[in-house]
PDB file of C-alpha atoms and ligand atoms in Angstrom:
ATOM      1  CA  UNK L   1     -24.929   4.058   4.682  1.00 57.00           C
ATOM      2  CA  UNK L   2     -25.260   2.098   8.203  1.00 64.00           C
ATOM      3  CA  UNK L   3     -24.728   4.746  11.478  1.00 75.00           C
ATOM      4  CA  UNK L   4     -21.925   3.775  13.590  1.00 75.00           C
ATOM      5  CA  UNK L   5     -22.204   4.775  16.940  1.00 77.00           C
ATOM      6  CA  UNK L   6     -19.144   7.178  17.856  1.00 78.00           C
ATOM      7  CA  UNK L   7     -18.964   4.765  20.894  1.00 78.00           C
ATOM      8  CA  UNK L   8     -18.066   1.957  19.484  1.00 76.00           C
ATOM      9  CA  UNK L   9     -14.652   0.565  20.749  1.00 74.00           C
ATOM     10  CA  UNK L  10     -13.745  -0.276  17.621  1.00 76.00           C
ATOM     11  CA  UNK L  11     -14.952   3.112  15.585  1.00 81.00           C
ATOM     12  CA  UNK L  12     -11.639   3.712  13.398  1.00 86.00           C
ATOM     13  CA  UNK L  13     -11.922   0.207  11.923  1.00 86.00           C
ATOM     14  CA  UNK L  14     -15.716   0.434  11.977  1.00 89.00           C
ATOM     15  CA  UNK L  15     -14.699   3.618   9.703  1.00 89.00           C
ATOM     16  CA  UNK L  16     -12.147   2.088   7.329  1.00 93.00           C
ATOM     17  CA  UNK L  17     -14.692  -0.239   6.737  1.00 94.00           C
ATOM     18  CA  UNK L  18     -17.413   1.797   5.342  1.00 94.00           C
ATOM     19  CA  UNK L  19     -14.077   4.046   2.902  1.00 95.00           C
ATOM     20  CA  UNK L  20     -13.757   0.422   1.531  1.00 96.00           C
ATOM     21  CA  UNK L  21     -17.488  -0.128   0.988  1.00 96.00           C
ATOM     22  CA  UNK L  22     -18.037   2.998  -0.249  1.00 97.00           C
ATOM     23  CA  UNK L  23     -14.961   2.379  -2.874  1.00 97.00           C
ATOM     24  CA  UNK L  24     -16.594  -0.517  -3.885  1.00 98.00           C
ATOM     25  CA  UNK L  25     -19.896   1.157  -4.452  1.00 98.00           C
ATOM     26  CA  UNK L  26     -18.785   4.043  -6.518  1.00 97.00           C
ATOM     27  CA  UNK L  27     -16.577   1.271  -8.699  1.00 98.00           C
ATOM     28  CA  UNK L  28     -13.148   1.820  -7.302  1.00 98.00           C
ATOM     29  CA  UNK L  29     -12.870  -1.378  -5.258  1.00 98.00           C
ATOM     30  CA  UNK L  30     -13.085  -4.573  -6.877  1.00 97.00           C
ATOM     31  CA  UNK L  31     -15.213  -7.610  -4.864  1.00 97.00           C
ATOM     32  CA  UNK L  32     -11.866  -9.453  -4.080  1.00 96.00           C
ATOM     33  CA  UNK L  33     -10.795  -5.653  -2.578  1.00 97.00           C
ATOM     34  CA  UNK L  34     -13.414  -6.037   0.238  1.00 97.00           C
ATOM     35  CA  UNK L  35     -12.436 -10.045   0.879  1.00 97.00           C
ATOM     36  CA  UNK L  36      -8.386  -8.301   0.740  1.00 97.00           C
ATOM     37  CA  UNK L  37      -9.450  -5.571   3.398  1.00 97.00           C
ATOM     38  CA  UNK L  38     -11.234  -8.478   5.833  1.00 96.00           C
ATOM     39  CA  UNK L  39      -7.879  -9.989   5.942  1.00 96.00           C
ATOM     40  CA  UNK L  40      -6.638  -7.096   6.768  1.00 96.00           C
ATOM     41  CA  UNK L  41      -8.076  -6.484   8.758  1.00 95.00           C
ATOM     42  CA  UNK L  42      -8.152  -9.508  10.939  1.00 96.00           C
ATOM     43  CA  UNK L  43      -3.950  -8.506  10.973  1.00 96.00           C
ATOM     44  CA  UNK L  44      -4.602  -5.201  12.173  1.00 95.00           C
ATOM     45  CA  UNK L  45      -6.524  -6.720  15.054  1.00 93.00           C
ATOM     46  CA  UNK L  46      -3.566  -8.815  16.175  1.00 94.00           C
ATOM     47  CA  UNK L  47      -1.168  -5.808  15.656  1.00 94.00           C
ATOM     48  CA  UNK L  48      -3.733  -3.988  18.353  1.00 92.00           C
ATOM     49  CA  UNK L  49      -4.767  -1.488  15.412  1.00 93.00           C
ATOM     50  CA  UNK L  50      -1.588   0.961  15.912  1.00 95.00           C
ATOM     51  CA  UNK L  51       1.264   1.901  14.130  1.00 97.00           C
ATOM     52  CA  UNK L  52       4.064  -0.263  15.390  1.00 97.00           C
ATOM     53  CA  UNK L  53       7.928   0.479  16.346  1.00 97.00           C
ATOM     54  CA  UNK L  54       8.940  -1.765  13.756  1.00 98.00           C
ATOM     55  CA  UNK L  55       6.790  -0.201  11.004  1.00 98.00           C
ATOM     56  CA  UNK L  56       7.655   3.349  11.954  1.00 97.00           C
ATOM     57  CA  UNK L  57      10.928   2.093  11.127  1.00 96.00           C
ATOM     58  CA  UNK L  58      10.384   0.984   8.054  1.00 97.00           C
ATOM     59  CA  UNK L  59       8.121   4.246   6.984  1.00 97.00           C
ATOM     60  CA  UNK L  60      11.491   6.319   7.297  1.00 96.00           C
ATOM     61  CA  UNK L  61      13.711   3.880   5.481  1.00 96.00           C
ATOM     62  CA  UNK L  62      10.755   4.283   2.884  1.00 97.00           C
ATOM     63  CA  UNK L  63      10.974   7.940   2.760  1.00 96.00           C
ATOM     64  CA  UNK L  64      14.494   7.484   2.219  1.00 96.00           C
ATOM     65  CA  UNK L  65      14.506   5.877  -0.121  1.00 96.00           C
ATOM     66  CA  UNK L  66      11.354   7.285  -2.136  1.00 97.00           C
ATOM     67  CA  UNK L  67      13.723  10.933  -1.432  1.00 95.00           C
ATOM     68  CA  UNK L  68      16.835   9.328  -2.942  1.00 94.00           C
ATOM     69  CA  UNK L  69      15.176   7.243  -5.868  1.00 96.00           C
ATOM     70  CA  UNK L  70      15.870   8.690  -9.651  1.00 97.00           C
ATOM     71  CA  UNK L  71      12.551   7.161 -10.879  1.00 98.00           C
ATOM     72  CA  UNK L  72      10.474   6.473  -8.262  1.00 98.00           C
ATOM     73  CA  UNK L  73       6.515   5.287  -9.085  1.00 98.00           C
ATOM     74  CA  UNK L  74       3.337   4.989  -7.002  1.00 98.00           C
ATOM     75  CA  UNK L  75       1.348   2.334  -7.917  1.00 98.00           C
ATOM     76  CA  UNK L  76      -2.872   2.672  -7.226  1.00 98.00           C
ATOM     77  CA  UNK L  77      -4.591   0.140  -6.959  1.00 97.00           C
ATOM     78  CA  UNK L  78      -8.570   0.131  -5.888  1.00 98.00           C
ATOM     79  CA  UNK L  79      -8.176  -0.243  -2.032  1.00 98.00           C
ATOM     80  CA  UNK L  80      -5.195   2.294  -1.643  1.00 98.00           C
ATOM     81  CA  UNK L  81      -7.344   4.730  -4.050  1.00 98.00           C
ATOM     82  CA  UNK L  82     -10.486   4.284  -1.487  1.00 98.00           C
ATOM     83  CA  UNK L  83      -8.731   4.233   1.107  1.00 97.00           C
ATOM     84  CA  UNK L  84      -6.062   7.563   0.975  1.00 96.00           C
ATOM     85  CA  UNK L  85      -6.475   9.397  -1.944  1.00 97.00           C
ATOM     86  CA  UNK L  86      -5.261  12.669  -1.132  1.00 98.00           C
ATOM     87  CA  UNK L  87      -1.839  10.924   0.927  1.00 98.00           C
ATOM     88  CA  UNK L  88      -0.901   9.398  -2.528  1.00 98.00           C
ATOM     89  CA  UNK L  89      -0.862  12.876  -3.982  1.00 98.00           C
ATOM     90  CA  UNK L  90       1.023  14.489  -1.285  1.00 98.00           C
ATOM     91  CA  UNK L  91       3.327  11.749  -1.022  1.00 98.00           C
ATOM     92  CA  UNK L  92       4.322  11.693  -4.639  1.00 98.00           C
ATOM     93  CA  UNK L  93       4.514  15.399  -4.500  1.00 98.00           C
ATOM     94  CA  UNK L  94       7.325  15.542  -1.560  1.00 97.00           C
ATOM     95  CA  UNK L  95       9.108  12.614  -3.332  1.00 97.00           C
ATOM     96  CA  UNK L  96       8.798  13.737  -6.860  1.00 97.00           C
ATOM     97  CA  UNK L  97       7.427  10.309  -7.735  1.00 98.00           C
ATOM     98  CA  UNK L  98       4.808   9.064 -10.969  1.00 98.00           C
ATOM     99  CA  UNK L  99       1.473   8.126  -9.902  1.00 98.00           C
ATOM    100  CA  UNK L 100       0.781   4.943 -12.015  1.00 98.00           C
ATOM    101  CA  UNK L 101      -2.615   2.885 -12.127  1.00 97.00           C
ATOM    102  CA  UNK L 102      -2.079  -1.150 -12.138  1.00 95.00           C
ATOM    103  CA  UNK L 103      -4.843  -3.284 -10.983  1.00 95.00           C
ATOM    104  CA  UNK L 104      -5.255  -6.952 -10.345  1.00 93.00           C
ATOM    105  CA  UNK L 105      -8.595  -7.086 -11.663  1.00 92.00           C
ATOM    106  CA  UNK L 106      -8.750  -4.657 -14.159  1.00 92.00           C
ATOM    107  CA  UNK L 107     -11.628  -3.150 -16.002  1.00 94.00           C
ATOM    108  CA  UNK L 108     -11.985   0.543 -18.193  1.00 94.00           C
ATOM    109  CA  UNK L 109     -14.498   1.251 -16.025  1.00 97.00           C
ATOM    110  CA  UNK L 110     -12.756   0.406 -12.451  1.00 97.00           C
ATOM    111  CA  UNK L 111      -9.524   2.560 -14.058  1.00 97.00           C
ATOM    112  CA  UNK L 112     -11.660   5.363 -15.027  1.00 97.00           C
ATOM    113  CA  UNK L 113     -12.991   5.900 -11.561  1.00 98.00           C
ATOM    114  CA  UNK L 114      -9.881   5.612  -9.399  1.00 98.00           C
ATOM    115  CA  UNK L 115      -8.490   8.383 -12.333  1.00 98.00           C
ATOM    116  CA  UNK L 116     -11.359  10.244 -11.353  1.00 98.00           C
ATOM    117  CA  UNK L 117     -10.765  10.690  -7.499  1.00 98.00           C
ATOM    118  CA  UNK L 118      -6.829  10.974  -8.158  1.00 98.00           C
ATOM    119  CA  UNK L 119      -7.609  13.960  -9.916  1.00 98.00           C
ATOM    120  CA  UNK L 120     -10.100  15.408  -7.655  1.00 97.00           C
ATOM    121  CA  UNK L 121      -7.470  14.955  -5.116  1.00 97.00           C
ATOM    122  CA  UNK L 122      -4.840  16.978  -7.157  1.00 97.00           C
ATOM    123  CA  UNK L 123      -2.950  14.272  -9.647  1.00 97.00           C
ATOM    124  CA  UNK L 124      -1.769  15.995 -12.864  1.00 95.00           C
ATOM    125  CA  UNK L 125      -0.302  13.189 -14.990  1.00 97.00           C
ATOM    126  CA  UNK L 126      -1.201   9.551 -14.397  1.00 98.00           C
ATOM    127  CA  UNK L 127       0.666   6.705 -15.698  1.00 97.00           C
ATOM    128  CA  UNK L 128      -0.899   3.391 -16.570  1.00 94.00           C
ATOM    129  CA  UNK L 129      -3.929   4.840 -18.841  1.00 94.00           C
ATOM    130  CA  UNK L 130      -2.487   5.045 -22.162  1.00 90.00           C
ATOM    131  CA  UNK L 131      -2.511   1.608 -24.001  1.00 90.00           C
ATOM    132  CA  UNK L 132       0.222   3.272 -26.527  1.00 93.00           C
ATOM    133  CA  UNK L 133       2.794   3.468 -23.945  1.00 94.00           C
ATOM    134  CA  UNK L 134       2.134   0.119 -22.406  1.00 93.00           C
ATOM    135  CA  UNK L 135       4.170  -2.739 -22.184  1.00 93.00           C
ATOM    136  CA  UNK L 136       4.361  -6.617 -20.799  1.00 90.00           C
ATOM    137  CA  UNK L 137       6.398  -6.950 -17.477  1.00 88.00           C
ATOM    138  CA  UNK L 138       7.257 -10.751 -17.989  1.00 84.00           C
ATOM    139  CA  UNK L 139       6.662 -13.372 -15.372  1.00 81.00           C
ATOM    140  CA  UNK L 140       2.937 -12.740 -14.177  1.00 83.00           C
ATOM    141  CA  UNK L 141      -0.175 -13.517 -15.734  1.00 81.00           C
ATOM    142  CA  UNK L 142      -2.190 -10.854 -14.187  1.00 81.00           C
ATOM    143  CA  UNK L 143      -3.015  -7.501 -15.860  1.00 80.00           C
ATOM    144  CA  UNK L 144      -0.900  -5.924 -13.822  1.00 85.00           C
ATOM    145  CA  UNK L 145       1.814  -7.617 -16.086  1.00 88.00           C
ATOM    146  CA  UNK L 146       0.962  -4.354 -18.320  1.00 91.00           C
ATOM    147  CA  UNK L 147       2.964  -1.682 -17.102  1.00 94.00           C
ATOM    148  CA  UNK L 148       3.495   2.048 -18.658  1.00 96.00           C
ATOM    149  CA  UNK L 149       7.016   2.449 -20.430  1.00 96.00           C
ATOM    150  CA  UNK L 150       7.499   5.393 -18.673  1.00 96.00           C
ATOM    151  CA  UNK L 151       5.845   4.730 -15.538  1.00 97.00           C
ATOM    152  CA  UNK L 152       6.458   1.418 -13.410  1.00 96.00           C
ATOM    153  CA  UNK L 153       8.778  -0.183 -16.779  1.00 95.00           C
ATOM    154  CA  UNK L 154      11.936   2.450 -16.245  1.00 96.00           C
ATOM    155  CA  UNK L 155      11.441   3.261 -12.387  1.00 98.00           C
ATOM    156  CA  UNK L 156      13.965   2.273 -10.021  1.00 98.00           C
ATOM    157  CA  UNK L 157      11.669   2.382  -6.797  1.00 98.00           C
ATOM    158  CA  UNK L 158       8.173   0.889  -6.630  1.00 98.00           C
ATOM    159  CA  UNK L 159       5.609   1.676  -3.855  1.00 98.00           C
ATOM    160  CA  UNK L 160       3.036  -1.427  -4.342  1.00 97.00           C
ATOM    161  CA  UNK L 161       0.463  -1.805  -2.068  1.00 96.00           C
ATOM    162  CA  UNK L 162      -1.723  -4.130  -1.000  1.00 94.00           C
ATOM    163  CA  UNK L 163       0.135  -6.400  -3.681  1.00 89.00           C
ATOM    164  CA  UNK L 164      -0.267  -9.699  -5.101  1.00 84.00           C
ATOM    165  CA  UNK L 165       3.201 -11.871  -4.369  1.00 87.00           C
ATOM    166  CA  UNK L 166       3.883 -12.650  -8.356  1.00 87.00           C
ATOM    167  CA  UNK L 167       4.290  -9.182  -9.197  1.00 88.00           C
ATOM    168  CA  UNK L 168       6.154  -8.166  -6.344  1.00 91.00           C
ATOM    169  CA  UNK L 169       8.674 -11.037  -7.591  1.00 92.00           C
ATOM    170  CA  UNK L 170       8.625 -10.006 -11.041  1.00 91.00           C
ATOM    171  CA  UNK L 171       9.318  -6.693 -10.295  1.00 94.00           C
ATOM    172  CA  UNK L 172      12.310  -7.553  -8.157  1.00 94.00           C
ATOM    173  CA  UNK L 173      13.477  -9.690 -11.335  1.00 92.00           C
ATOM    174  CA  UNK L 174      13.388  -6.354 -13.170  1.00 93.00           C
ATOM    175  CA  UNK L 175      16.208  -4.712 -10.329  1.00 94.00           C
ATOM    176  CA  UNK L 176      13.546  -3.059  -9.061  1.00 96.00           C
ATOM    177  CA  UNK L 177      13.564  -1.598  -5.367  1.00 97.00           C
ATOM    178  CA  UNK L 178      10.247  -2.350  -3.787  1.00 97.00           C
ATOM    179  CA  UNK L 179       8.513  -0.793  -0.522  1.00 98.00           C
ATOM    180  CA  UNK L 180       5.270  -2.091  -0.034  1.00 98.00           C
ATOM    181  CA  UNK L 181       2.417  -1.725   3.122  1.00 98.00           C
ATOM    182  CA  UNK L 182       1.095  -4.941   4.205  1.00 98.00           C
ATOM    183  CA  UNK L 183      -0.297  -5.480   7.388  1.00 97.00           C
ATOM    184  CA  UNK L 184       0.296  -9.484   6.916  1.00 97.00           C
ATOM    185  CA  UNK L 185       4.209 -10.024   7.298  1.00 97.00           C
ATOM    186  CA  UNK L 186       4.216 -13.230   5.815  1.00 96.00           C
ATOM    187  CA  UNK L 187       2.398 -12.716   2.758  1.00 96.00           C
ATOM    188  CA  UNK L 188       4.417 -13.550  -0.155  1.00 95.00           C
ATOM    189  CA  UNK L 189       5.031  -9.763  -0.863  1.00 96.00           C
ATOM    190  CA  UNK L 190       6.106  -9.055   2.638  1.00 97.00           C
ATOM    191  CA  UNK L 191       8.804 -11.296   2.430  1.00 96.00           C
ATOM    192  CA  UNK L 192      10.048 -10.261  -1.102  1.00 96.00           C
ATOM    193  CA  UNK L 193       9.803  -6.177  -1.007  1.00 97.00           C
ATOM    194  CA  UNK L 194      12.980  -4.332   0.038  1.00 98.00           C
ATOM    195  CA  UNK L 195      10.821  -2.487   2.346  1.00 98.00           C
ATOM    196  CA  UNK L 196       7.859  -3.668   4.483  1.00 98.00           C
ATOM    197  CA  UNK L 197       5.635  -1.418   6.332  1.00 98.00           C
ATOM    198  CA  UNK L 198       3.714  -3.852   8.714  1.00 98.00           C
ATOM    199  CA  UNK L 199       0.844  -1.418   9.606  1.00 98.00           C
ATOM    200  CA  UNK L 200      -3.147  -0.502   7.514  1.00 97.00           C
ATOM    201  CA  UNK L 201      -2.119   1.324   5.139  1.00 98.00           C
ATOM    202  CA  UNK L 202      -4.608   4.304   6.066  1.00 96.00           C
ATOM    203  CA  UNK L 203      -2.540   4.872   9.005  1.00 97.00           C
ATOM    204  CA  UNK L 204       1.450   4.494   8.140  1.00 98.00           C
ATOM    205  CA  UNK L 205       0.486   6.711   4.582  1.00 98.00           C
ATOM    206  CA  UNK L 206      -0.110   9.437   6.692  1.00 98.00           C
ATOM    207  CA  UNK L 207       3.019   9.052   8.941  1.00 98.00           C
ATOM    208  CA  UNK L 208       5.223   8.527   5.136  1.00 98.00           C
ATOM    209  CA  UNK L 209       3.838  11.864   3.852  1.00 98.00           C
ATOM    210  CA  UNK L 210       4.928  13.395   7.380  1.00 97.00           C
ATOM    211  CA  UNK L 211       8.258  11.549   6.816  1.00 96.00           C
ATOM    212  CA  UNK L 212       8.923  12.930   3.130  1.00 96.00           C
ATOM    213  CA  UNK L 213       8.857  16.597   4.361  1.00 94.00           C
ATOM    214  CA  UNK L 214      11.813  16.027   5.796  1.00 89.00           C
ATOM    215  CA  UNK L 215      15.032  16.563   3.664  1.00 73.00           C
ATOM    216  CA  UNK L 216      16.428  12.695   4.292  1.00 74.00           C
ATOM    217  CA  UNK L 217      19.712  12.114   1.907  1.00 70.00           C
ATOM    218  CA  UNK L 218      21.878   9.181   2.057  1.00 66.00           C
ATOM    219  CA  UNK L 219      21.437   5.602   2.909  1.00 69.00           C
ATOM    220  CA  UNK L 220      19.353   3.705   5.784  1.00 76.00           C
ATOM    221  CA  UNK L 221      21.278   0.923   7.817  1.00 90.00           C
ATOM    222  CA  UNK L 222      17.518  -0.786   7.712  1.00 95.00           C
ATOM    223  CA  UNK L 223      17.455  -4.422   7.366  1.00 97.00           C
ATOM    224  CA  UNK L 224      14.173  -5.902   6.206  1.00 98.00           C
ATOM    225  CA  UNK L 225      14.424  -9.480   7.171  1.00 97.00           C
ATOM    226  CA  UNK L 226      15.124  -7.936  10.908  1.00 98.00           C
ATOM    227  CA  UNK L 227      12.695  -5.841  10.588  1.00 98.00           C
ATOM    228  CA  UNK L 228       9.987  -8.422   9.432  1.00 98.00           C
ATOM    229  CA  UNK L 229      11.362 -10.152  12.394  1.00 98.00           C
ATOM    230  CA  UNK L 230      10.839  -7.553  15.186  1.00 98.00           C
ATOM    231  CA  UNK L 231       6.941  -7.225  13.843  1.00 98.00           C
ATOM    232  CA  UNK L 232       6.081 -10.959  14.233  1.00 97.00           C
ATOM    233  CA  UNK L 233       7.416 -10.763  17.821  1.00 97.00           C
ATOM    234  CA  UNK L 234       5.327  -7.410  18.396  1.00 97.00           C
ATOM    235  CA  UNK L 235       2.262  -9.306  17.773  1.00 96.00           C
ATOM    236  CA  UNK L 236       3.393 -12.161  19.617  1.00 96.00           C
ATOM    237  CA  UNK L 237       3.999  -9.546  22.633  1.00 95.00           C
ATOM    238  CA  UNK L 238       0.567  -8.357  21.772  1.00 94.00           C
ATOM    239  CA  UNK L 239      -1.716 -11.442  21.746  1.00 94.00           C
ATOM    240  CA  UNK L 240       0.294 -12.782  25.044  1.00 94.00           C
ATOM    241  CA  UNK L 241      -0.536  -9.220  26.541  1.00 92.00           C
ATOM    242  CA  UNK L 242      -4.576  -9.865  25.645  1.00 89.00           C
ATOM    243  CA  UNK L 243      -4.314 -13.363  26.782  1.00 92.00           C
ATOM    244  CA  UNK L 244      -3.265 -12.497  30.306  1.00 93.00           C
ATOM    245  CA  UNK L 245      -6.650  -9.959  30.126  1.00 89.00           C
ATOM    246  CA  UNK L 246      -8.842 -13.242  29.054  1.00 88.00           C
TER     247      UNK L 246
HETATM  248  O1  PTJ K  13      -7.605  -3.137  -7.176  1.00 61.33           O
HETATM  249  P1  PTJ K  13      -6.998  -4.374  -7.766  1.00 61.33           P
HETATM  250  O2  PTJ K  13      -7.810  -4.955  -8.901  1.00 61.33           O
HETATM  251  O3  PTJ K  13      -5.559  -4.192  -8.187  1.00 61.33           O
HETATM  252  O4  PTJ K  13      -6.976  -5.517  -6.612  1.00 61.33           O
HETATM  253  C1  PTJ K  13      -6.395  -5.237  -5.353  1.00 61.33           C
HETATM  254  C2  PTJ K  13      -6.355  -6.464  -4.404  1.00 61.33           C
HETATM  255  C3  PTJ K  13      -6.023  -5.952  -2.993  1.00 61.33           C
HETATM  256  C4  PTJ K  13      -7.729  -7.141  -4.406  1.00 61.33           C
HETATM  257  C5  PTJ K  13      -5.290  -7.458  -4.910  1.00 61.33           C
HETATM  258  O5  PTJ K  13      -4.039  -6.819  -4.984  1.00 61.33           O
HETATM  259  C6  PTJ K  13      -5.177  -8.673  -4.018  1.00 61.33           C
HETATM  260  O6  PTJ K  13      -5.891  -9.661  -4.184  1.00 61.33           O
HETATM  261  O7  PTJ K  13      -4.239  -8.586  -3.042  1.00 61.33           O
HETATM  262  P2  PTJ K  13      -3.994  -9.748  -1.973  1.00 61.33           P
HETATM  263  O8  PTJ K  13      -3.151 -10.813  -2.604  1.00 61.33           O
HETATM  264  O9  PTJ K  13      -5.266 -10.115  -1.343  1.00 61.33           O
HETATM  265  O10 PTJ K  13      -3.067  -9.024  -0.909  1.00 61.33           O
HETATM  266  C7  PTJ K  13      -3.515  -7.945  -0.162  1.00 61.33           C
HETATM  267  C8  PTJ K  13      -2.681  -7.877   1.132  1.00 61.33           C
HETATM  268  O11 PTJ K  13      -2.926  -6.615   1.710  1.00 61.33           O
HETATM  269  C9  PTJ K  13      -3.067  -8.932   2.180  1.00 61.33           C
HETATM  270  O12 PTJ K  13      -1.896  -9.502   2.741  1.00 61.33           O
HETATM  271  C10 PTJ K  13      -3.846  -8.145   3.256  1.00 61.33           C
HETATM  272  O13 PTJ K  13      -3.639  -8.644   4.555  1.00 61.33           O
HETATM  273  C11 PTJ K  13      -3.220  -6.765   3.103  1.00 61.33           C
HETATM  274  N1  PTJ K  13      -4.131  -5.652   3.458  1.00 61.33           N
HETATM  275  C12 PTJ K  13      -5.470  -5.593   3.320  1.00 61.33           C
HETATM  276  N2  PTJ K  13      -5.947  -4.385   3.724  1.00 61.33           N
HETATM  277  C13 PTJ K  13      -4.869  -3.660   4.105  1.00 61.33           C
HETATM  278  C14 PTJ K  13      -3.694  -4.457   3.937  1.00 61.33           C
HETATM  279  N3  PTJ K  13      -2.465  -4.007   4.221  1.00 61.33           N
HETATM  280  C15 PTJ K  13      -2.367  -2.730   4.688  1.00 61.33           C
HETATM  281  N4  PTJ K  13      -3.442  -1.910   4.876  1.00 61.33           N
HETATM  282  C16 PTJ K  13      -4.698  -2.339   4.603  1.00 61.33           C
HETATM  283  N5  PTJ K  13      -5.744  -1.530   4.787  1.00 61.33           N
END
């Protein structure tokens, strides 16, 4: 493990950095994780590395609708298991929501770690381990087209992220509601989820679980497209900011 001086100007990302390398050492992350988290981090640079208006907007529509869902399912992948393991507990405690594990690259022995730190951080029951309840979701040629009957099949809201654009579509074909956390608002997945929280992940978790204490009924007047809208222009805003400090 590399020191990183607490100085550094850019010590939180410096940090993030090493919970993703770290991931990938102890076989959570998979090699196309790290290339994933460079790109997102590159975004998080042009968002100026904070949680935005427009994404604290879209965490409490989340929570809302995570709080209001019948069947509501977390999906883990390996970068949102490196990266905030114990969040994804708490949040699917507040929300009474499945913890299910779906990976883009999937192997027994990446699945067997990330089940590993879930339950050292407190999961009881995790979906997406037993082949017997499996099932195809059609439309995607990934493994993440298997899905667990009772898990991600019969939910009605999906937390995905991090996620690949195929799936996210295919889910949606399936009447699913999707919220997903992707710091790129014009990835494929962005533009498809019902809800899009524009921030790292790392970050706008720990604002949702703060969000999901609260008791939130009822329905959210948010509007996704508008809101995808309002987070291109805060970048915009941004980079013209840092171009007038050039
Ligand atoms: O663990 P697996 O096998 O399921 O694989 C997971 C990855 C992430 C490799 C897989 O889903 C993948 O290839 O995803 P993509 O298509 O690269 O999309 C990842 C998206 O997440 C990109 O738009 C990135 O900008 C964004 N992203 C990366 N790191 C973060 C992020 N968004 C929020 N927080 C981050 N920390």
């Amino acid at each position: 493990m590399t020191t990183i001086p607490k100085s550094h100007p850019r010590l939180n990302s410096l940090l993030i950095r090493e919970k993703l390398v770290n991931g990938f050492d102890n076989n959570l992350v998979a090699k196309e994780g790290l290339l994933a988290h460079g790109r997102g981090e590159a975004f998080d640079y042009l968002i100026g590395e904070k949680t935005s208006k427009s994404a604290k907007e879209a965490i409490k529509a989340a929570a809302i609708m995570l709080k209001n869902a019948e069947n509501s399912v977390i999906s883990v992948n390996g970068n949102f298991a490196a990266l905030c393991p114990k969040e994804i507990i708490q949040l699917a405690k507040n929300t009474d929501s499945k913890i299910e594990v779906n990976l883009f690259y999937s192997t027994e022995k990446r699945k067997k770690a990330i089940t590993e730190i879930l339950k050292k951080s407190g999961a009881k029951e995790i979906f997406g381990l037993n082949k017997k309840s499996s099932i195809k979701l059609s439309g995607i040629d990934s493994a993440r087209r298997i899905v667990d009957k009772n898990g991600i099949f019969s939910a009605d809201v999906v937390l995905v992220p991090l996620e690949d654009g195929d799936r996210t579509i295919a889910l949606k074909k399936a009447k699913k509601k999707i919220i997903t956390f992707d710091l790129n608002p014009l990835s494929r997945t962005a533009q498809t989820a019902d809800i899009t929280i524009v921030d790292n992940v790392i970050r706008a978790m720990k604002l949702l679980v703060k969000e999901s204490k609260k008791s939130i009924r009822g329905n959210s007047k948010y509007n996704n497209k508008k809101n995808l809208q309002v987070s291109i222009l805060e970048i915009k805003k941004n980079l013209e900011r840092q171009a007038k400090n050039v």
